[in-house]
PDB file of C-alpha atoms and ligand atoms in Angstrom:
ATOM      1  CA  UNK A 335     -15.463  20.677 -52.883  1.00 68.00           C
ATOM      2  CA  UNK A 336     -15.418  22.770 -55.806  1.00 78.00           C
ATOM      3  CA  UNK A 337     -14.019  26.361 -55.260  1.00 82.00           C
ATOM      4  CA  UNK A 338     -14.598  29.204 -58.194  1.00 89.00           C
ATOM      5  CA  UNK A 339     -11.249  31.179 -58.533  1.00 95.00           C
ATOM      6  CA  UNK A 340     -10.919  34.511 -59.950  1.00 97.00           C
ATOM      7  CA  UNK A 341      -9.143  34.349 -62.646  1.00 97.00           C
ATOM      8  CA  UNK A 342      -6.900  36.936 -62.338  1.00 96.00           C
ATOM      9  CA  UNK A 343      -5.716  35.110 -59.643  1.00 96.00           C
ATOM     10  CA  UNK A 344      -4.714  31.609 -61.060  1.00 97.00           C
ATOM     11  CA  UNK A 345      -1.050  30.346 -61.367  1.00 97.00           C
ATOM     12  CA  UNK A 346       0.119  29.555 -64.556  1.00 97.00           C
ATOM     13  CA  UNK A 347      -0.185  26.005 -63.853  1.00 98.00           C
ATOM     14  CA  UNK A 348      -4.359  26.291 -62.841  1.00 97.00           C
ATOM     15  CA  UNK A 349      -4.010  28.074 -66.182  1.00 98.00           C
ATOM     16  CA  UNK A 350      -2.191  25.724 -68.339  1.00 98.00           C
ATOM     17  CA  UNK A 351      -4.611  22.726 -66.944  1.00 98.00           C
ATOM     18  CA  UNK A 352      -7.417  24.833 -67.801  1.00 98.00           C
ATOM     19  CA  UNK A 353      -6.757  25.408 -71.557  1.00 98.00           C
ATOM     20  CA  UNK A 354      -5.297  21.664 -71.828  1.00 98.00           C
ATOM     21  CA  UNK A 355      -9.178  20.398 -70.261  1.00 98.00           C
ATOM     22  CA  UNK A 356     -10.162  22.772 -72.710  1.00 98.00           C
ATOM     23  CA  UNK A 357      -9.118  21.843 -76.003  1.00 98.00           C
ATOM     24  CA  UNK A 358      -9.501  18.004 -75.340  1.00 98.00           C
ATOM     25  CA  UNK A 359     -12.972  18.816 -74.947  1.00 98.00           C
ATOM     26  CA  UNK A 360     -12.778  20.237 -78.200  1.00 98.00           C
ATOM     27  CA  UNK A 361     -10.823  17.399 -79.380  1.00 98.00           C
ATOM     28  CA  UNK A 362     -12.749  14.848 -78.709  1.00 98.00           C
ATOM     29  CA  UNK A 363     -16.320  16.868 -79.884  1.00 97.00           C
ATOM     30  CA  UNK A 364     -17.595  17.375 -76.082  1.00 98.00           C
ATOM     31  CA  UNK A 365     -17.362  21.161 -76.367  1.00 97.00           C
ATOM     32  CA  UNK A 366     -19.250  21.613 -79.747  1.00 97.00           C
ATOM     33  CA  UNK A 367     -22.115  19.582 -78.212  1.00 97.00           C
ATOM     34  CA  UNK A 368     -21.951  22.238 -75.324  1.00 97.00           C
ATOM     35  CA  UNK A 369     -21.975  24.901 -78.077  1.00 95.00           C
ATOM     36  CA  UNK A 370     -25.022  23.528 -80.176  1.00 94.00           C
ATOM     37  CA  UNK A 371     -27.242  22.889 -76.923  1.00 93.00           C
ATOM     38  CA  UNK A 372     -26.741  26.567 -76.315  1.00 92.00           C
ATOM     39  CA  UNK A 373     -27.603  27.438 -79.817  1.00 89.00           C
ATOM     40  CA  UNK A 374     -31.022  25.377 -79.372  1.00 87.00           C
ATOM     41  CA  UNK A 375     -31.545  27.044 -76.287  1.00 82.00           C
ATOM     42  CA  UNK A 376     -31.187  30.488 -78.185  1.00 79.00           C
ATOM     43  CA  UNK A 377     -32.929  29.426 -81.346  1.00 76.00           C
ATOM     44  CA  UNK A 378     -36.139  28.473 -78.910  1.00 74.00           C
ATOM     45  CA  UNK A 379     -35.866  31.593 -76.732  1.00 72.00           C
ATOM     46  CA  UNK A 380     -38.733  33.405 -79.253  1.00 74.00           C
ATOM     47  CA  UNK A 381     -40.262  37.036 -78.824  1.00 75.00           C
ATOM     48  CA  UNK A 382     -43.561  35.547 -78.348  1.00 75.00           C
ATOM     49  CA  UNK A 383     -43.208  32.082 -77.077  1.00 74.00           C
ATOM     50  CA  UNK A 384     -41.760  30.125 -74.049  1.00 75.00           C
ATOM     51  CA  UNK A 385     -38.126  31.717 -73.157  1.00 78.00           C
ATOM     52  CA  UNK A 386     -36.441  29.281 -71.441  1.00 78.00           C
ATOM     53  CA  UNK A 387     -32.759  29.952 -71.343  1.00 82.00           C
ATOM     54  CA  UNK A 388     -32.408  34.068 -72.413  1.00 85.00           C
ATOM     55  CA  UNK A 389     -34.453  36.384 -71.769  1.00 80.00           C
ATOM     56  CA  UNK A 390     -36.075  35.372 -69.146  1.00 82.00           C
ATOM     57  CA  UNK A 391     -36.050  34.708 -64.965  1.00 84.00           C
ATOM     58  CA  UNK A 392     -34.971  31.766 -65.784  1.00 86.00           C
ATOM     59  CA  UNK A 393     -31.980  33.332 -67.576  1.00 89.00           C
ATOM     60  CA  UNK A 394     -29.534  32.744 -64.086  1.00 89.00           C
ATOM     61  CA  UNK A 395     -30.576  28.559 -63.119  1.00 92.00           C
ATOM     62  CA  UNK A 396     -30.396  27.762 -66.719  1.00 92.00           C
ATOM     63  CA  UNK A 397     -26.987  28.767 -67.406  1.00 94.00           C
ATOM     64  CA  UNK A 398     -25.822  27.820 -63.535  1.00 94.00           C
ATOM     65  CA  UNK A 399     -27.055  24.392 -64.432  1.00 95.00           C
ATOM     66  CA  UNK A 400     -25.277  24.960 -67.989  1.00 96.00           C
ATOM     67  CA  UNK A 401     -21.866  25.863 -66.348  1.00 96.00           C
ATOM     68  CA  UNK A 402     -22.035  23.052 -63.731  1.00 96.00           C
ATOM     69  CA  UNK A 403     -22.145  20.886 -66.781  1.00 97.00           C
ATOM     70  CA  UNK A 404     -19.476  21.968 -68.520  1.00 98.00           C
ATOM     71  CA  UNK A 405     -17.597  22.251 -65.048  1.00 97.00           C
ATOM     72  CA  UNK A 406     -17.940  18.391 -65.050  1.00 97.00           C
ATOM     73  CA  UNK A 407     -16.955  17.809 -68.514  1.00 98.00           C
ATOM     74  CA  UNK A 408     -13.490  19.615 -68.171  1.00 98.00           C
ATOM     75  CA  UNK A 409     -13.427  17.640 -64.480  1.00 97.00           C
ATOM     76  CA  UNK A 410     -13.795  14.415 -66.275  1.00 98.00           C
ATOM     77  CA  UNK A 411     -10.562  15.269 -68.193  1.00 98.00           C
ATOM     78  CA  UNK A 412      -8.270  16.680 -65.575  1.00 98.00           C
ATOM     79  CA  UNK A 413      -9.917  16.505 -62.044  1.00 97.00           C
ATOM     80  CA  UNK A 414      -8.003  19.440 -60.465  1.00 96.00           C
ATOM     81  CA  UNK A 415      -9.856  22.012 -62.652  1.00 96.00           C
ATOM     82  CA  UNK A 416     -12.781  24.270 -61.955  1.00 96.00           C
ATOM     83  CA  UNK A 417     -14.233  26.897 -63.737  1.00 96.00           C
ATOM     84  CA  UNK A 418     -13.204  30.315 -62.808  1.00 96.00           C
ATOM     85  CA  UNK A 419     -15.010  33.231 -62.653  1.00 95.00           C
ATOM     86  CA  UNK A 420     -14.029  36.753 -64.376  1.00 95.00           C
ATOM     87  CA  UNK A 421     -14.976  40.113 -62.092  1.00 95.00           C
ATOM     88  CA  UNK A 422     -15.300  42.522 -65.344  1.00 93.00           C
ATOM     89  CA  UNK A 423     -16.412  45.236 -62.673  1.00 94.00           C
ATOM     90  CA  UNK A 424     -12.515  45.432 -61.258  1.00 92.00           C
ATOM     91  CA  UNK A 425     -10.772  43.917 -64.410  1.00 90.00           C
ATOM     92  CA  UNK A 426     -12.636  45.102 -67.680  1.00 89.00           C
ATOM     93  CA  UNK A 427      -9.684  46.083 -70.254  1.00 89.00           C
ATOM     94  CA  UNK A 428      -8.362  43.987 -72.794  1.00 89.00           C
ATOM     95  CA  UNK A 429      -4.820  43.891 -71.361  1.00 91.00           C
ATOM     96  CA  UNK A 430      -6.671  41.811 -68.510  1.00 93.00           C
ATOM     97  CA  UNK A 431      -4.792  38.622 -67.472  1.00 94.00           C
ATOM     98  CA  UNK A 432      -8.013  36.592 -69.380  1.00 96.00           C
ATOM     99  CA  UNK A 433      -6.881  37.782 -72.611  1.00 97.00           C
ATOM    100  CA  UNK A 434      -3.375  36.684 -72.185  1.00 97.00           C
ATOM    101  CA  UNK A 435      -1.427  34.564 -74.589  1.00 97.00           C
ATOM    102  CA  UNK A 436      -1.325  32.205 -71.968  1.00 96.00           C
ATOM    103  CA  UNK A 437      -4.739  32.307 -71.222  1.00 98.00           C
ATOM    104  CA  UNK A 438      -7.900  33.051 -73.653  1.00 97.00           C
ATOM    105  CA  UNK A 439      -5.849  35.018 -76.375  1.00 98.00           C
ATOM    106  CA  UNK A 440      -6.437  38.696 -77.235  1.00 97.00           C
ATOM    107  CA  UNK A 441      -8.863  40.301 -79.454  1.00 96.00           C
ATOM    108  CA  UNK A 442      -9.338  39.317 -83.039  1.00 96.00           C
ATOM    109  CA  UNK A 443      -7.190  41.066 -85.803  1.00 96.00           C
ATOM    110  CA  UNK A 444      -9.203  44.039 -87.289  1.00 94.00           C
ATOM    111  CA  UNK A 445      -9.318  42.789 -90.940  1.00 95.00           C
ATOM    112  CA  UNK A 446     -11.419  39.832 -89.926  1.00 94.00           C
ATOM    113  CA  UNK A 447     -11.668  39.275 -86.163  1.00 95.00           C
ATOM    114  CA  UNK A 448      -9.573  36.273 -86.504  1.00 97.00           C
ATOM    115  CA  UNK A 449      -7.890  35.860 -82.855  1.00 97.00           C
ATOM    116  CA  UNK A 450      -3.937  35.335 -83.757  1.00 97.00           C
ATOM    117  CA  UNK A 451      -2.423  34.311 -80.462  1.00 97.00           C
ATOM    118  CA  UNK A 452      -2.844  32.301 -77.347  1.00 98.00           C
ATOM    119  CA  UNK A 453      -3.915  28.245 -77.039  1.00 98.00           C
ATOM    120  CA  UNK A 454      -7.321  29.004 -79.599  1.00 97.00           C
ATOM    121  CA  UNK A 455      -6.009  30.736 -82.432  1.00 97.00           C
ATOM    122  CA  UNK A 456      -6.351  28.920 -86.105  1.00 94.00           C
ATOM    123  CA  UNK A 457      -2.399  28.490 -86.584  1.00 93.00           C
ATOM    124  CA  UNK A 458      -2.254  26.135 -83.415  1.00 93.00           C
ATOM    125  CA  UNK A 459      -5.362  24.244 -85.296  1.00 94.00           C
ATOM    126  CA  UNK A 460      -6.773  23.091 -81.890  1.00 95.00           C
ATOM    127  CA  UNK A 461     -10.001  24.729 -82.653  1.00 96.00           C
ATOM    128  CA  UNK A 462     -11.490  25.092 -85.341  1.00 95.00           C
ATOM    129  CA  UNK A 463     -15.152  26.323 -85.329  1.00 94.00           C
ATOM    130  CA  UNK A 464     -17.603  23.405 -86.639  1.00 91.00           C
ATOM    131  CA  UNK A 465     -21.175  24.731 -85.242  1.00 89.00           C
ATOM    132  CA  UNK A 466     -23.074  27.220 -86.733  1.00 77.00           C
ATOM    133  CA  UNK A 467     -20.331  28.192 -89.479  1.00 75.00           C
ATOM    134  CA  UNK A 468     -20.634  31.088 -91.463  1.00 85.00           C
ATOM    135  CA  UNK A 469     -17.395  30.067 -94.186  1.00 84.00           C
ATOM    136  CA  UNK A 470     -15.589  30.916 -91.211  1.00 90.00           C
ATOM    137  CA  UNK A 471     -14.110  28.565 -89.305  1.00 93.00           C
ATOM    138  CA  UNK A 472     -11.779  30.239 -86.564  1.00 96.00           C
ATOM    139  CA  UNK A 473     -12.430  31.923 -83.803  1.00 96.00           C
ATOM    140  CA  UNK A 474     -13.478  35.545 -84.016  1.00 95.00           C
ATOM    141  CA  UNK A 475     -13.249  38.299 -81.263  1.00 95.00           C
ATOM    142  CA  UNK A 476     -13.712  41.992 -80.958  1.00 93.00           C
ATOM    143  CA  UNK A 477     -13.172  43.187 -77.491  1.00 92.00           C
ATOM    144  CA  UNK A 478     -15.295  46.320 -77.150  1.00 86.00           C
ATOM    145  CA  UNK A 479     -16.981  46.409 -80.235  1.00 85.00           C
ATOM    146  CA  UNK A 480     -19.201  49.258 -80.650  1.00 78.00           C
ATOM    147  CA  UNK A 481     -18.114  50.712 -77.326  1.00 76.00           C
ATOM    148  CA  UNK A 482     -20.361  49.072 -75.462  1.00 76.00           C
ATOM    149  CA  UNK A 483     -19.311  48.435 -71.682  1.00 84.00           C
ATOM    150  CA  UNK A 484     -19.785  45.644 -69.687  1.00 89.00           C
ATOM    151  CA  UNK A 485     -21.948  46.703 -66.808  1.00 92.00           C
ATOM    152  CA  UNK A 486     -20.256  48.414 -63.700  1.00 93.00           C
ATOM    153  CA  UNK A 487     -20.114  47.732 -60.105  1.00 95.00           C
ATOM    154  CA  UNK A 488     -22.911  50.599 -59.336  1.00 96.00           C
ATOM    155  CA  UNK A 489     -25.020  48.516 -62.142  1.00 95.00           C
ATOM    156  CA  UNK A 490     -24.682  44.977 -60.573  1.00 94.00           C
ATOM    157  CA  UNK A 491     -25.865  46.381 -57.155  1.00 96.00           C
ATOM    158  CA  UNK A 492     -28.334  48.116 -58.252  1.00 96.00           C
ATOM    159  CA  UNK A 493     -29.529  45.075 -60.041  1.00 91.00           C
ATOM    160  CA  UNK A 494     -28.891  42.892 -56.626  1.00 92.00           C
ATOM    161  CA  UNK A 495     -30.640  45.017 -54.794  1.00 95.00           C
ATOM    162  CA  UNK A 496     -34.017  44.493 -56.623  1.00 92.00           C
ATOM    163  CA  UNK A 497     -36.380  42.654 -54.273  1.00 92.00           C
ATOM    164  CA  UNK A 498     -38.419  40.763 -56.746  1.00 89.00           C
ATOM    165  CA  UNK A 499     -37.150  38.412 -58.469  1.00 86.00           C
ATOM    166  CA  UNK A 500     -39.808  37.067 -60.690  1.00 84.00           C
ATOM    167  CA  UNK A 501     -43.725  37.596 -60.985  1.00 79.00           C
ATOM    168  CA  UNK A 502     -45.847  34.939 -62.327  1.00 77.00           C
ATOM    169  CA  UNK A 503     -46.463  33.390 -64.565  1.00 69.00           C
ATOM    170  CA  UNK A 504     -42.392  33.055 -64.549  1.00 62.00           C
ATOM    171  CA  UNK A 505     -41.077  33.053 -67.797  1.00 54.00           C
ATOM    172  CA  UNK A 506     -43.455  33.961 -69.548  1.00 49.00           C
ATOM    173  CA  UNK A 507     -43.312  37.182 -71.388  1.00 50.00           C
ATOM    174  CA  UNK A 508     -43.685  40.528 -70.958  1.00 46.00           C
ATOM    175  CA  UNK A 509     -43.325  41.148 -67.134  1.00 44.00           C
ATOM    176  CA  UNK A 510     -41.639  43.684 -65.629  1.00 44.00           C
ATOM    177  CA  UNK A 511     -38.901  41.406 -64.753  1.00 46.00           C
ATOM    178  CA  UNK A 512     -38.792  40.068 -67.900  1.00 43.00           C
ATOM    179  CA  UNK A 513     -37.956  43.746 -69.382  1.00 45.00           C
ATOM    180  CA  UNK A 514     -35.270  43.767 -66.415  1.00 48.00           C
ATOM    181  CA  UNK A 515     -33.834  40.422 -67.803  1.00 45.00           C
ATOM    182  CA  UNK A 516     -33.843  41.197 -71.315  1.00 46.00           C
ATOM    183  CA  UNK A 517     -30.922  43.888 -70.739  1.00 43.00           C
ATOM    184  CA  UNK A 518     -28.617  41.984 -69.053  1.00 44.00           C
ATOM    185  CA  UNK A 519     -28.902  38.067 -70.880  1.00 41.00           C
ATOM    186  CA  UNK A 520     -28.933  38.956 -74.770  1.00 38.00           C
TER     187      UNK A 520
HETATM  188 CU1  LIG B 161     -26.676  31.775 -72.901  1.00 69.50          CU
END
């Protein structure tokens, strides 16, 4: 059975299989095909139209399907791996164990965003950035831009607590969950 650690409380040898499942993924083109069927799903999600993935009820199976996915993908490469899980309510600064060298990396460099150290960053040329380019090809980060915060514990309960989940005609828009979704899966 699959069991979702929190990540801040992996060894450094859950981590190291991780990031190795990782960036063969990458390698071998498996993650970028991850990457572009999330793009599509984005690209569809429209003001007016269908919303399928974002923006919409539908917003929480699509991306649990999504994960359990890409759960199997790094399983197929190293079989001892799962995907963890981050609690940003407890563990929301950027010295957090995810943005370790040994982990994720830190925050990109302020010139650029270009993320200098851990497993992804350009010099160890294990992933370079193929979909949706923009002339840049590395990996870009900027941890608390605009000093937004991720949502608190106070927010997700209030947001559990809400007894309706949906109202027809599902995802279509504008409900009133729909408005509800829209804040929390841009
Ligand atoms: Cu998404």
């Amino acid at each position: 059975m699959t069991v979702r650690k929190n990540q801040a409380t992996l060894t450094a040898d859950e981590k190291r299989r991780f990031v190795d499942a990782l960036l063969e993924l990458k390698r071998s083109g498996r993650y970028d095909a991850f990457v572009t069927t999330h793009n599509a799903f984005i690209m569809g999600d429209t003001d007016d139209g269908d919303r399928v993935g974002h923006r919409s009820p539908s917003f929480l199976p699509w991306h649990r399907r999504f994960l359990l996915e890409f759960e199997a993908a790094l399983k197929s490469v190293d079989a001892t791996v799962t995907l963890p899980y981050w609690d940003w309510t407890a563990d929301r600064t950027s010295r957090s164990s995810l943005w370790a060298p040994d982990f994720l990396g830190g925050t990109g460099r302020a010139r650029d965003g270009q993320v200098t150290d851990g497993p992804f960053a350009r010099s160890g040329n294990r992933w370079t950035v193929t979909v949706r380019v923009d002339g840049r090809d590395f990996l870009r980060r900027d941890l608390g831009a605009g000093g937004r915060q991720l949502p608190t514990r106070a927010e997700v309960d209030s947001v559990l607590a809400m007894e309706t989940y949906d109202t027809a005609p599902g995802t279509a828009p504008p409900t009133a969950s729909a408005t509800t979704w829209r804040a929390g899966a841009g």
